[in-house]
């Protein structure tokens, strides 16, 4: 099928590449000239497992800034542009409206075409965009009977987005339009039947999911996305809430999490306590859900509590540093990890940055290391007063405390004896519970887990 994806960010690019790998003819469109020129040279503007390998294949996949040049005879158009948070927590819809306007201006539908909103948008936005496009095209006197619309939210995790794309637990299609449903079912058929050759460099979940398809209405599809992210954030905040109580009781939160996760109804995923959640989705989507509820004068106390606990967790960790060091002003703190989670170079909305800012505000000098995100951190956080170090050992040199803020697996294999010897004081704050408490205590660290 002929596909156009509007937006070549985490969602749009991974969608475009995956659909091209499945044999579709895909055109990626973005307003960002630099990003498009990189993609034309088969260079990935983002770090995703398997993306470089797929881009290097000879797929029917090209990129352009000019939608009009690729929209002729298209079958499916994905709107996959960003919906960042506004200062008031509501979603900024300017990009999706601009995308809809661009489509309406360029599309002269002479054959069935399905326009799909993949961006995470507040409830009701799908209907708004459909009306915007229909009215714009019919005002030109063109036939709108060939237009079909659907919501198709994405559930991609950064760092394993392509694995989530090829091996999804579910594909949600929100539409009352049978033609839209039929076209998307055809588009995703290879995924739903798992009948494609596994792409190199993309992990296959074990056990491999069934990849079910759920058809529902557009509003429910939009809600599934928000509800899923808010639930995952709540699950993490729940274990983090318990971790504070376990610390007071002397219980081991990692064992509590393990014991809970052995119940298949709870499952072990998203049950790792620590510094809490960040990134470009959970913070935005939980606030947007609250924003939607408030428009209907309805409260979501559980989601509110999940956000509050997530903030409290960071303060709890800073308090732990204060009580250990007593005087933080002028102290040197080594911070290992600045990305919002491992296996990505994304430093946006990172809990590690919140921690570094808080310690800097208290007068500490924070020496940041990250295996992958350092270049982005140096650029995005140049004015924050952090020091950036190319190795964890450099960050640890002479520090009064060392902290693991992002659970990069490679921090497990550091020479922790060497780090202990280079520290001014042996305080190790494992804000992601990455290391073995007993092993660190045996080495001589004062170990703090969360
Ligand atoms: C999330 C959703 O998982 C994905 O389905 C949706 O499409 C987009 O948002 P992502 O933001 O990439 O994906 O990150 P995710 O892997 O979900 O982690 C989110 C945050 O939770 C990270 O800061 C991570 O460190 C934290 N986390 C995750 C925990 O603190 N504990 C856990 O057990 C798991």
Tab-separated table of C-alpha atoms and ligand atoms in Angstrom:
chain	number	residue	atom	x	y	z
A	1	UNK	CA	0.000	0.000	0.000
A	2	UNK	CA	1.063	3.633	-0.478
A	3	UNK	CA	1.714	5.301	2.875
A	4	UNK	CA	2.648	8.806	3.928
A	5	UNK	CA	3.765	9.561	7.475
A	6	UNK	CA	3.628	13.189	8.584
A	7	UNK	CA	6.323	13.639	11.214
A	8	UNK	CA	9.618	11.731	11.350
A	9	UNK	CA	10.210	11.733	15.098
A	10	UNK	CA	10.183	8.704	17.420
A	11	UNK	CA	6.708	7.686	16.274
A	12	UNK	CA	6.632	8.777	12.630
A	13	UNK	CA	10.058	7.487	11.674
A	14	UNK	CA	9.728	4.110	13.355
A	15	UNK	CA	6.282	3.687	11.794
A	16	UNK	CA	7.591	4.625	8.338
A	17	UNK	CA	10.607	2.340	8.489
A	18	UNK	CA	8.666	-0.628	9.834
A	19	UNK	CA	5.882	-0.337	7.242
A	20	UNK	CA	8.461	-0.022	4.461
A	21	UNK	CA	10.200	-3.156	5.746
A	22	UNK	CA	6.852	-4.947	5.547
A	23	UNK	CA	6.727	-4.122	1.831
A	24	UNK	CA	4.661	-0.958	1.729
A	25	UNK	CA	5.630	2.097	-0.324
A	26	UNK	CA	6.310	4.752	2.295
A	27	UNK	CA	7.021	8.473	2.115
A	28	UNK	CA	8.147	10.222	5.283
A	29	UNK	CA	7.366	13.937	5.455
A	30	UNK	CA	8.739	16.465	7.923
A	31	UNK	CA	9.060	20.252	8.094
A	32	UNK	CA	12.529	19.886	9.611
A	33	UNK	CA	14.858	20.306	6.622
A	34	UNK	CA	17.935	19.129	8.513
A	35	UNK	CA	16.209	15.974	9.723
A	36	UNK	CA	14.947	15.176	6.202
A	37	UNK	CA	18.367	15.717	4.623
A	38	UNK	CA	19.912	13.358	7.218
A	39	UNK	CA	17.253	10.760	6.445
A	40	UNK	CA	17.866	11.141	2.714
A	41	UNK	CA	21.430	10.057	3.457
A	42	UNK	CA	19.993	7.105	5.434
A	43	UNK	CA	21.232	8.643	8.693
A	44	UNK	CA	18.969	8.207	11.703
A	45	UNK	CA	18.300	11.466	13.626
A	46	UNK	CA	17.366	9.396	16.681
A	47	UNK	CA	18.914	6.405	18.432
A	48	UNK	CA	16.760	3.284	18.186
A	49	UNK	CA	17.828	-0.367	18.227
A	50	UNK	CA	17.695	-1.717	14.662
A	51	UNK	CA	16.909	1.624	13.014
A	52	UNK	CA	20.265	2.127	11.281
A	53	UNK	CA	20.131	-1.423	9.918
A	54	UNK	CA	16.622	-0.919	8.510
A	55	UNK	CA	17.495	2.481	7.015
A	56	UNK	CA	20.472	0.890	5.246
A	57	UNK	CA	18.192	-1.606	3.448
A	58	UNK	CA	16.891	-0.793	-0.058
A	59	UNK	CA	13.293	-0.244	0.943
A	60	UNK	CA	10.596	1.657	-0.916
A	61	UNK	CA	11.083	4.504	1.547
A	62	UNK	CA	11.941	8.131	0.831
A	63	UNK	CA	11.766	11.372	2.778
A	64	UNK	CA	10.757	14.898	1.815
A	65	UNK	CA	9.602	18.228	3.218
A	66	UNK	CA	7.034	18.544	0.443
A	67	UNK	CA	3.803	16.684	1.194
A	68	UNK	CA	2.210	17.711	-2.112
A	69	UNK	CA	4.890	15.830	-4.021
A	70	UNK	CA	4.059	12.468	-2.440
A	71	UNK	CA	0.360	12.614	-1.588
A	72	UNK	CA	-0.949	11.615	-5.041
A	73	UNK	CA	-2.768	8.249	-4.957
A	74	UNK	CA	-1.836	7.638	-1.336
A	75	UNK	CA	-3.805	4.962	0.532
A	76	UNK	CA	-2.986	5.804	4.165
A	77	UNK	CA	-1.743	9.055	5.702
A	78	UNK	CA	-0.436	8.955	9.279
A	79	UNK	CA	-0.414	12.113	11.364
A	80	UNK	CA	2.515	11.380	13.672
A	81	UNK	CA	3.642	14.822	14.763
A	82	UNK	CA	4.429	15.918	18.297
A	83	UNK	CA	1.853	16.955	20.906
A	84	UNK	CA	4.131	18.445	23.606
A	85	UNK	CA	2.786	19.855	26.859
A	86	UNK	CA	1.795	23.497	27.166
A	87	UNK	CA	2.782	25.302	30.402
A	88	UNK	CA	-0.694	24.584	31.777
A	89	UNK	CA	-0.192	20.846	31.201
A	90	UNK	CA	-2.619	20.677	28.286
A	91	UNK	CA	-1.428	19.187	24.996
A	92	UNK	CA	-0.112	21.618	22.365
A	93	UNK	CA	-2.187	20.733	19.289
A	94	UNK	CA	-0.643	23.285	16.934
A	95	UNK	CA	1.411	20.654	15.107
A	96	UNK	CA	-1.482	18.263	14.519
A	97	UNK	CA	-3.668	21.107	13.273
A	98	UNK	CA	-0.883	22.248	10.956
A	99	UNK	CA	-0.524	18.688	9.660
A	100	UNK	CA	-4.282	18.445	9.063
A	101	UNK	CA	-4.236	21.777	7.229
A	102	UNK	CA	-1.307	20.638	5.103
A	103	UNK	CA	-3.160	17.429	4.198
A	104	UNK	CA	-6.366	19.339	3.377
A	105	UNK	CA	-4.470	21.742	1.129
A	106	UNK	CA	-2.565	19.043	-0.753
A	107	UNK	CA	-5.101	16.200	-0.990
A	108	UNK	CA	-7.522	15.920	-3.913
A	109	UNK	CA	-9.107	12.570	-3.077
A	110	UNK	CA	-9.988	10.588	-6.211
A	111	UNK	CA	-9.709	7.169	-4.510
A	112	UNK	CA	-10.243	5.862	-0.997
A	113	UNK	CA	-7.715	7.307	1.432
A	114	UNK	CA	-7.583	6.749	5.174
A	115	UNK	CA	-6.215	9.522	7.355
A	116	UNK	CA	-4.922	8.153	10.645
A	117	UNK	CA	-4.082	10.059	13.819
A	118	UNK	CA	-1.190	8.252	15.487
A	119	UNK	CA	-0.062	11.199	17.605
A	120	UNK	CA	-1.260	11.057	21.192
A	121	UNK	CA	-4.120	13.532	21.196
A	122	UNK	CA	-6.721	14.499	23.826
A	123	UNK	CA	-10.118	12.935	23.653
A	124	UNK	CA	-12.188	14.364	20.825
A	125	UNK	CA	-9.287	15.702	18.751
A	126	UNK	CA	-9.700	12.974	16.136
A	127	UNK	CA	-13.216	14.193	15.443
A	128	UNK	CA	-11.996	17.787	15.343
A	129	UNK	CA	-9.266	16.983	12.814
A	130	UNK	CA	-11.674	14.982	10.655
A	131	UNK	CA	-14.060	17.939	10.557
A	132	UNK	CA	-11.176	20.347	9.811
A	133	UNK	CA	-10.013	18.295	6.812
A	134	UNK	CA	-13.483	17.503	5.454
A	135	UNK	CA	-14.621	21.132	5.619
A	136	UNK	CA	-11.409	22.423	4.028
A	137	UNK	CA	-11.623	20.005	1.091
A	138	UNK	CA	-15.362	20.358	0.541
A	139	UNK	CA	-14.967	24.159	0.559
A	140	UNK	CA	-12.807	23.631	-2.527
A	141	UNK	CA	-15.756	21.857	-4.088
A	142	UNK	CA	-13.975	18.522	-4.017
A	143	UNK	CA	-15.575	15.197	-3.165
A	144	UNK	CA	-15.026	14.092	0.427
A	145	UNK	CA	-16.670	10.667	0.053
A	146	UNK	CA	-13.264	9.075	-0.528
A	147	UNK	CA	-12.019	10.321	2.862
A	148	UNK	CA	-11.879	7.870	5.751
A	149	UNK	CA	-10.565	8.529	9.248
A	150	UNK	CA	-9.244	6.488	12.155
A	151	UNK	CA	-7.382	6.822	15.423
A	152	UNK	CA	-4.435	4.408	15.717
A	153	UNK	CA	-2.517	5.242	18.900
A	154	UNK	CA	1.059	4.045	19.285
A	155	UNK	CA	2.466	2.160	22.255
A	156	UNK	CA	6.149	2.466	21.363
A	157	UNK	CA	8.782	2.659	24.101
A	158	UNK	CA	11.890	4.681	23.315
A	159	UNK	CA	14.910	2.448	22.875
A	160	UNK	CA	12.808	-0.523	21.744
A	161	UNK	CA	10.293	1.275	19.523
A	162	UNK	CA	10.894	-0.967	16.516
A	163	UNK	CA	10.487	-4.110	18.602
A	164	UNK	CA	7.202	-2.695	19.903
A	165	UNK	CA	6.226	-1.833	16.316
A	166	UNK	CA	6.921	-5.285	14.859
A	167	UNK	CA	5.807	-7.289	17.903
A	168	UNK	CA	3.000	-5.266	19.522
A	169	UNK	CA	0.720	-6.668	22.204
A	170	UNK	CA	-2.147	-4.973	20.427
A	171	UNK	CA	-3.046	-2.729	17.522
A	172	UNK	CA	-5.908	-0.393	18.351
A	173	UNK	CA	-8.024	0.925	15.486
A	174	UNK	CA	-10.523	3.566	16.487
A	175	UNK	CA	-13.079	4.112	13.734
A	176	UNK	CA	-16.734	3.652	12.848
A	177	UNK	CA	-15.780	3.576	9.180
A	178	UNK	CA	-15.565	0.030	7.772
A	179	UNK	CA	-13.376	1.129	4.869
A	180	UNK	CA	-10.859	2.743	7.230
A	181	UNK	CA	-10.838	-0.419	9.325
A	182	UNK	CA	-10.376	-2.600	6.236
A	183	UNK	CA	-7.494	-0.484	4.928
A	184	UNK	CA	-5.651	-0.472	8.256
A	185	UNK	CA	-6.263	-4.199	8.708
A	186	UNK	CA	-4.664	-4.754	5.288
A	187	UNK	CA	-1.774	-2.444	6.156
A	188	UNK	CA	-1.026	-4.243	9.431
A	189	UNK	CA	-1.835	-7.773	8.219
A	190	UNK	CA	1.827	-8.937	8.240
A	191	UNK	CA	2.158	-7.799	11.874
A	192	UNK	CA	-1.137	-9.315	12.982
A	193	UNK	CA	-0.182	-12.633	11.392
A	194	UNK	CA	3.502	-12.239	12.399
A	195	UNK	CA	4.301	-13.454	8.875
A	196	UNK	CA	7.333	-11.245	8.146
A	197	UNK	CA	10.996	-12.302	8.352
A	198	UNK	CA	12.358	-10.999	11.691
A	199	UNK	CA	14.384	-7.819	11.013
A	200	UNK	CA	18.041	-7.898	12.085
A	201	UNK	CA	18.954	-6.132	15.299
A	202	UNK	CA	15.399	-5.945	16.637
A	203	UNK	CA	14.696	-8.011	19.722
A	204	UNK	CA	11.766	-10.414	19.643
A	205	UNK	CA	9.914	-10.348	22.958
A	206	UNK	CA	9.900	-13.620	24.863
A	207	UNK	CA	7.168	-14.841	24.936
A	208	UNK	CA	6.313	-13.441	21.506
A	209	UNK	CA	3.024	-11.508	21.837
A	210	UNK	CA	-0.110	-12.551	19.966
A	211	UNK	CA	-0.449	-9.045	18.400
A	212	UNK	CA	-4.192	-8.732	18.725
A	213	UNK	CA	-6.269	-6.122	16.894
A	214	UNK	CA	-8.925	-4.179	18.769
A	215	UNK	CA	-11.491	-2.189	16.824
A	216	UNK	CA	-13.299	0.468	18.810
A	217	UNK	CA	-14.535	4.033	18.367
A	218	UNK	CA	-12.158	6.977	18.090
A	219	UNK	CA	-12.781	8.315	21.586
A	220	UNK	CA	-12.145	4.949	23.205
A	221	UNK	CA	-8.977	4.530	21.138
A	222	UNK	CA	-7.695	7.920	22.331
A	223	UNK	CA	-8.588	6.951	25.906
A	224	UNK	CA	-6.795	3.568	25.675
A	225	UNK	CA	-3.545	5.410	25.013
A	226	UNK	CA	-3.875	7.841	27.927
A	227	UNK	CA	-5.289	5.216	30.244
A	228	UNK	CA	-2.428	2.803	29.488
A	229	UNK	CA	0.323	5.361	30.070
A	230	UNK	CA	-1.320	6.708	33.204
A	231	UNK	CA	-1.702	3.175	34.541
A	232	UNK	CA	1.956	2.332	33.890
A	233	UNK	CA	2.992	5.563	35.605
A	234	UNK	CA	0.683	4.739	38.520
A	235	UNK	CA	2.140	1.253	38.812
A	236	UNK	CA	5.631	2.716	39.122
A	237	UNK	CA	4.470	5.329	41.630
A	238	UNK	CA	2.776	2.599	43.645
A	239	UNK	CA	6.024	0.675	44.123
A	240	UNK	CA	7.831	3.943	44.800
A	241	UNK	CA	5.277	4.851	47.455
A	242	UNK	CA	5.900	1.493	49.102
A	243	UNK	CA	9.693	1.876	48.818
A	244	UNK	CA	9.598	4.805	51.261
A	245	UNK	CA	7.672	2.741	53.806
A	246	UNK	CA	9.956	-0.264	53.264
A	247	UNK	CA	12.968	1.925	54.046
A	248	UNK	CA	11.403	2.893	57.388
A	249	UNK	CA	10.499	-0.724	58.165
A	250	UNK	CA	13.825	-2.182	57.019
A	251	UNK	CA	12.056	-4.228	54.341
A	252	UNK	CA	13.803	-4.854	51.002
A	253	UNK	CA	11.762	-3.104	48.291
A	254	UNK	CA	13.477	-5.109	45.518
A	255	UNK	CA	12.326	-8.352	47.139
A	256	UNK	CA	8.858	-6.897	47.718
A	257	UNK	CA	8.692	-5.983	44.031
A	258	UNK	CA	9.917	-9.448	43.041
A	259	UNK	CA	7.399	-11.126	45.310
A	260	UNK	CA	4.539	-9.005	43.973
A	261	UNK	CA	5.564	-9.526	40.351
A	262	UNK	CA	5.440	-13.306	40.671
A	263	UNK	CA	1.666	-12.957	40.775
A	264	UNK	CA	0.723	-13.140	37.085
A	265	UNK	CA	-2.109	-10.699	37.741
A	266	UNK	CA	0.441	-8.096	38.875
A	267	UNK	CA	3.418	-9.152	36.673
A	268	UNK	CA	6.963	-7.883	37.294
A	269	UNK	CA	7.000	-5.150	34.647
A	270	UNK	CA	7.016	-1.455	35.549
A	271	UNK	CA	7.465	-2.411	39.168
A	272	UNK	CA	11.081	-1.250	39.628
A	273	UNK	CA	11.314	1.342	42.376
A	274	UNK	CA	13.745	4.222	42.289
A	275	UNK	CA	13.967	7.741	40.956
A	276	UNK	CA	10.650	7.423	39.162
A	277	UNK	CA	9.338	8.133	35.707
A	278	UNK	CA	10.076	10.823	33.141
A	279	UNK	CA	10.459	11.083	29.394
A	280	UNK	CA	8.371	12.762	26.738
A	281	UNK	CA	5.261	10.659	27.395
A	282	UNK	CA	4.360	9.795	31.003
A	283	UNK	CA	4.675	13.348	32.362
A	284	UNK	CA	2.823	14.802	29.367
A	285	UNK	CA	0.105	12.152	29.156
A	286	UNK	CA	-0.708	12.051	32.878
A	287	UNK	CA	-1.065	15.853	32.937
A	288	UNK	CA	-3.103	15.820	29.723
A	289	UNK	CA	-5.456	13.224	31.225
A	290	UNK	CA	-5.951	15.440	34.273
A	291	UNK	CA	-6.538	18.340	31.902
A	292	UNK	CA	-9.219	16.434	30.000
A	293	UNK	CA	-10.937	15.384	33.241
A	294	UNK	CA	-10.903	18.942	34.572
A	295	UNK	CA	-12.727	20.156	31.449
A	296	UNK	CA	-15.576	17.903	32.585
A	297	UNK	CA	-15.244	18.951	36.208
A	298	UNK	CA	-14.124	15.421	37.072
A	299	UNK	CA	-11.159	14.525	39.282
A	300	UNK	CA	-8.714	11.638	38.879
A	301	UNK	CA	-7.274	11.322	42.398
A	302	UNK	CA	-5.290	8.165	41.601
A	303	UNK	CA	-3.513	9.817	38.637
A	304	UNK	CA	-2.988	12.953	40.738
A	305	UNK	CA	-1.429	10.805	43.456
A	306	UNK	CA	0.830	9.037	40.929
A	307	UNK	CA	2.193	12.411	39.821
A	308	UNK	CA	2.605	13.611	43.413
A	309	UNK	CA	4.420	10.434	44.491
A	310	UNK	CA	6.677	10.694	41.456
A	311	UNK	CA	7.720	14.185	42.554
A	312	UNK	CA	8.020	13.176	46.208
A	313	UNK	CA	10.412	10.355	45.276
A	314	UNK	CA	12.970	12.831	43.938
A	315	UNK	CA	12.762	14.926	47.117
A	316	UNK	CA	13.105	11.741	49.187
A	317	UNK	CA	16.383	10.949	47.411
A	318	UNK	CA	17.731	14.477	47.882
A	319	UNK	CA	16.817	14.298	51.577
A	320	UNK	CA	18.812	11.074	51.781
A	321	UNK	CA	21.846	12.874	50.336
A	322	UNK	CA	21.385	15.774	52.766
A	323	UNK	CA	21.160	13.509	55.807
A	324	UNK	CA	24.250	11.573	54.715
A	325	UNK	CA	26.476	14.518	53.728
A	326	UNK	CA	25.037	17.034	56.234
A	327	UNK	CA	26.628	19.890	54.262
A	328	UNK	CA	25.867	19.696	50.533
A	329	UNK	CA	26.978	23.234	49.663
A	330	UNK	CA	30.330	22.935	47.924
A	331	UNK	CA	30.156	19.147	47.895
A	332	UNK	CA	31.007	17.259	44.727
A	333	UNK	CA	28.378	14.740	43.613
A	334	UNK	CA	28.984	12.310	40.756
A	335	UNK	CA	25.757	11.606	38.848
A	336	UNK	CA	25.798	8.471	36.706
A	337	UNK	CA	23.123	8.654	34.029
A	338	UNK	CA	21.293	11.720	32.691
A	339	UNK	CA	18.917	10.167	30.105
A	340	UNK	CA	15.326	9.576	31.261
A	341	UNK	CA	15.926	5.825	31.021
A	342	UNK	CA	18.614	3.500	29.629
A	343	UNK	CA	19.022	2.507	25.954
A	344	UNK	CA	18.120	5.946	24.652
A	345	UNK	CA	19.965	9.241	24.163
A	346	UNK	CA	16.829	11.195	25.097
A	347	UNK	CA	17.448	13.579	28.009
A	348	UNK	CA	14.087	15.375	27.816
A	349	UNK	CA	12.015	15.444	31.023
A	350	UNK	CA	14.584	13.232	32.742
A	351	UNK	CA	14.227	12.605	36.499
A	352	UNK	CA	18.038	12.561	36.612
A	353	UNK	CA	18.078	16.180	35.451
A	354	UNK	CA	15.546	17.132	38.142
A	355	UNK	CA	17.849	15.538	40.701
A	356	UNK	CA	20.937	17.309	39.341
A	357	UNK	CA	19.085	20.654	39.346
A	358	UNK	CA	17.929	20.158	42.946
A	359	UNK	CA	21.438	19.293	44.152
A	360	UNK	CA	22.900	22.235	42.204
A	361	UNK	CA	20.330	24.560	43.793
A	362	UNK	CA	21.564	23.308	47.188
A	363	UNK	CA	25.087	24.361	46.257
A	364	UNK	CA	26.527	21.013	45.217
A	365	UNK	CA	28.735	20.655	42.140
A	366	UNK	CA	27.234	17.897	40.042
A	367	UNK	CA	29.527	15.936	37.726
A	368	UNK	CA	27.406	14.174	35.131
A	369	UNK	CA	28.256	11.081	33.107
A	370	UNK	CA	26.090	9.176	30.677
A	371	UNK	CA	27.126	6.416	28.257
A	372	UNK	CA	25.025	7.774	25.399
A	373	UNK	CA	23.170	10.957	26.336
A	374	UNK	CA	26.130	13.194	27.176
A	375	UNK	CA	26.181	15.058	23.844
A	376	UNK	CA	22.466	15.868	24.120
A	377	UNK	CA	22.863	16.809	27.788
A	378	UNK	CA	25.794	19.155	27.042
A	379	UNK	CA	23.633	20.861	24.403
A	380	UNK	CA	20.254	20.941	26.161
A	381	UNK	CA	21.527	21.630	29.709
A	382	UNK	CA	24.512	23.854	28.937
A	383	UNK	CA	23.204	26.622	31.216
A	384	UNK	CA	22.405	24.470	34.241
A	385	UNK	CA	25.838	24.660	35.849
A	386	UNK	CA	26.506	20.927	35.604
A	387	UNK	CA	29.957	19.549	34.864
A	388	UNK	CA	30.069	16.815	32.214
A	389	UNK	CA	32.541	13.938	32.354
A	390	UNK	CA	33.473	11.491	29.629
A	391	UNK	CA	33.863	8.587	32.050
A	392	UNK	CA	32.200	7.540	35.281
A	393	UNK	CA	35.642	7.392	36.907
A	394	UNK	CA	36.300	11.037	36.032
A	395	UNK	CA	32.955	11.999	37.591
A	396	UNK	CA	33.724	10.029	40.760
A	397	UNK	CA	37.202	11.535	41.314
A	398	UNK	CA	37.185	13.275	44.698
A	399	UNK	CA	33.386	13.198	45.026
A	400	UNK	CA	31.686	13.130	48.406
A	401	UNK	CA	28.881	11.062	46.910
A	402	UNK	CA	28.159	9.046	43.770
A	403	UNK	CA	24.614	8.466	42.516
A	404	UNK	CA	23.131	6.159	39.902
A	405	UNK	CA	20.297	8.157	38.348
A	406	UNK	CA	19.744	6.078	35.175
A	407	UNK	CA	19.955	2.286	35.257
A	408	UNK	CA	22.393	1.797	32.384
A	409	UNK	CA	23.460	-1.866	32.535
A	410	UNK	CA	27.101	-0.913	31.979
A	411	UNK	CA	27.260	0.735	35.396
A	412	UNK	CA	27.044	-2.739	36.900
A	413	UNK	CA	30.408	-3.628	35.351
A	414	UNK	CA	32.296	-0.556	36.562
A	415	UNK	CA	35.350	-1.177	38.761
A	416	UNK	CA	33.549	-0.187	41.948
A	417	UNK	CA	36.601	-0.824	44.115
A	418	UNK	CA	38.483	1.743	41.990
A	419	UNK	CA	35.554	4.142	42.335
A	420	UNK	CA	35.491	3.684	46.121
A	421	UNK	CA	39.186	4.490	46.340
A	422	UNK	CA	38.728	7.648	44.257
A	423	UNK	CA	35.773	8.995	46.280
A	424	UNK	CA	36.349	11.505	49.085
A	425	UNK	CA	33.519	9.848	51.008
A	426	UNK	CA	32.015	6.349	50.383
A	427	UNK	CA	28.382	7.399	49.857
A	428	UNK	CA	26.662	5.460	47.046
A	429	UNK	CA	23.054	6.490	46.283
A	430	UNK	CA	21.627	3.838	43.973
A	431	UNK	CA	18.533	5.751	42.825
A	432	UNK	CA	17.666	2.932	40.417
A	433	UNK	CA	18.447	-0.033	42.664
A	434	UNK	CA	20.802	-1.206	39.935
A	435	UNK	CA	23.559	-2.701	42.101
A	436	UNK	CA	23.705	-5.489	44.633
A	437	UNK	CA	23.321	-3.855	48.056
A	438	UNK	CA	25.273	-6.539	49.947
A	439	UNK	CA	28.136	-6.546	47.446
A	440	UNK	CA	28.471	-2.765	47.684
A	441	UNK	CA	28.334	-2.837	51.482
A	442	UNK	CA	30.989	-5.576	51.508
A	443	UNK	CA	33.253	-3.377	49.359
A	444	UNK	CA	32.987	-0.640	51.958
A	445	UNK	CA	30.369	1.710	50.498
A	446	UNK	CA	27.682	3.365	52.559
A	447	UNK	CA	24.932	2.140	50.227
A	448	UNK	CA	21.517	3.755	49.919
A	449	UNK	CA	18.802	2.057	47.822
A	450	UNK	CA	15.288	3.428	47.104
B	1	LIG	C1	6.172	4.993	27.502
B	1	LIG	C2	5.242	3.786	27.392
B	1	LIG	O1	5.874	2.648	27.967
B	1	LIG	C3	4.942	3.506	25.922
B	1	LIG	O2	4.042	2.422	25.802
B	1	LIG	C4	4.320	4.768	25.310
B	1	LIG	O3	4.036	4.563	23.940
B	1	LIG	C5	5.262	5.939	25.470
B	1	LIG	O4	5.583	6.144	26.844
B	1	LIG	P1	8.733	5.529	27.223
B	1	LIG	O5	8.331	6.915	27.613
B	1	LIG	O6	9.635	5.340	26.068
B	1	LIG	O7	7.387	4.668	26.894
B	1	LIG	O8	9.452	4.913	28.487
B	1	LIG	P2	9.186	3.685	29.478
B	1	LIG	O9	10.064	2.576	29.108
B	1	LIG	O10	7.747	3.433	29.597
B	1	LIG	O11	9.719	4.327	30.881
B	1	LIG	C6	9.084	5.521	31.314
B	1	LIG	C7	9.770	5.964	32.599
B	1	LIG	O12	9.454	5.052	33.652
B	1	LIG	C8	11.293	6.038	32.511
B	1	LIG	O13	11.742	7.224	33.138
B	1	LIG	C9	11.740	4.808	33.292
B	1	LIG	O14	13.005	5.020	33.922
B	1	LIG	C10	10.644	4.690	34.340
B	1	LIG	N1	10.453	3.342	34.862
B	1	LIG	C11	10.105	2.348	34.010
B	1	LIG	C12	10.586	3.131	36.234
B	1	LIG	O15	10.915	4.039	36.982
B	1	LIG	N2	10.362	1.885	36.720
B	1	LIG	C13	10.006	0.846	35.899
B	1	LIG	O16	9.839	-0.263	36.402
B	1	LIG	C14	9.878	1.078	34.505
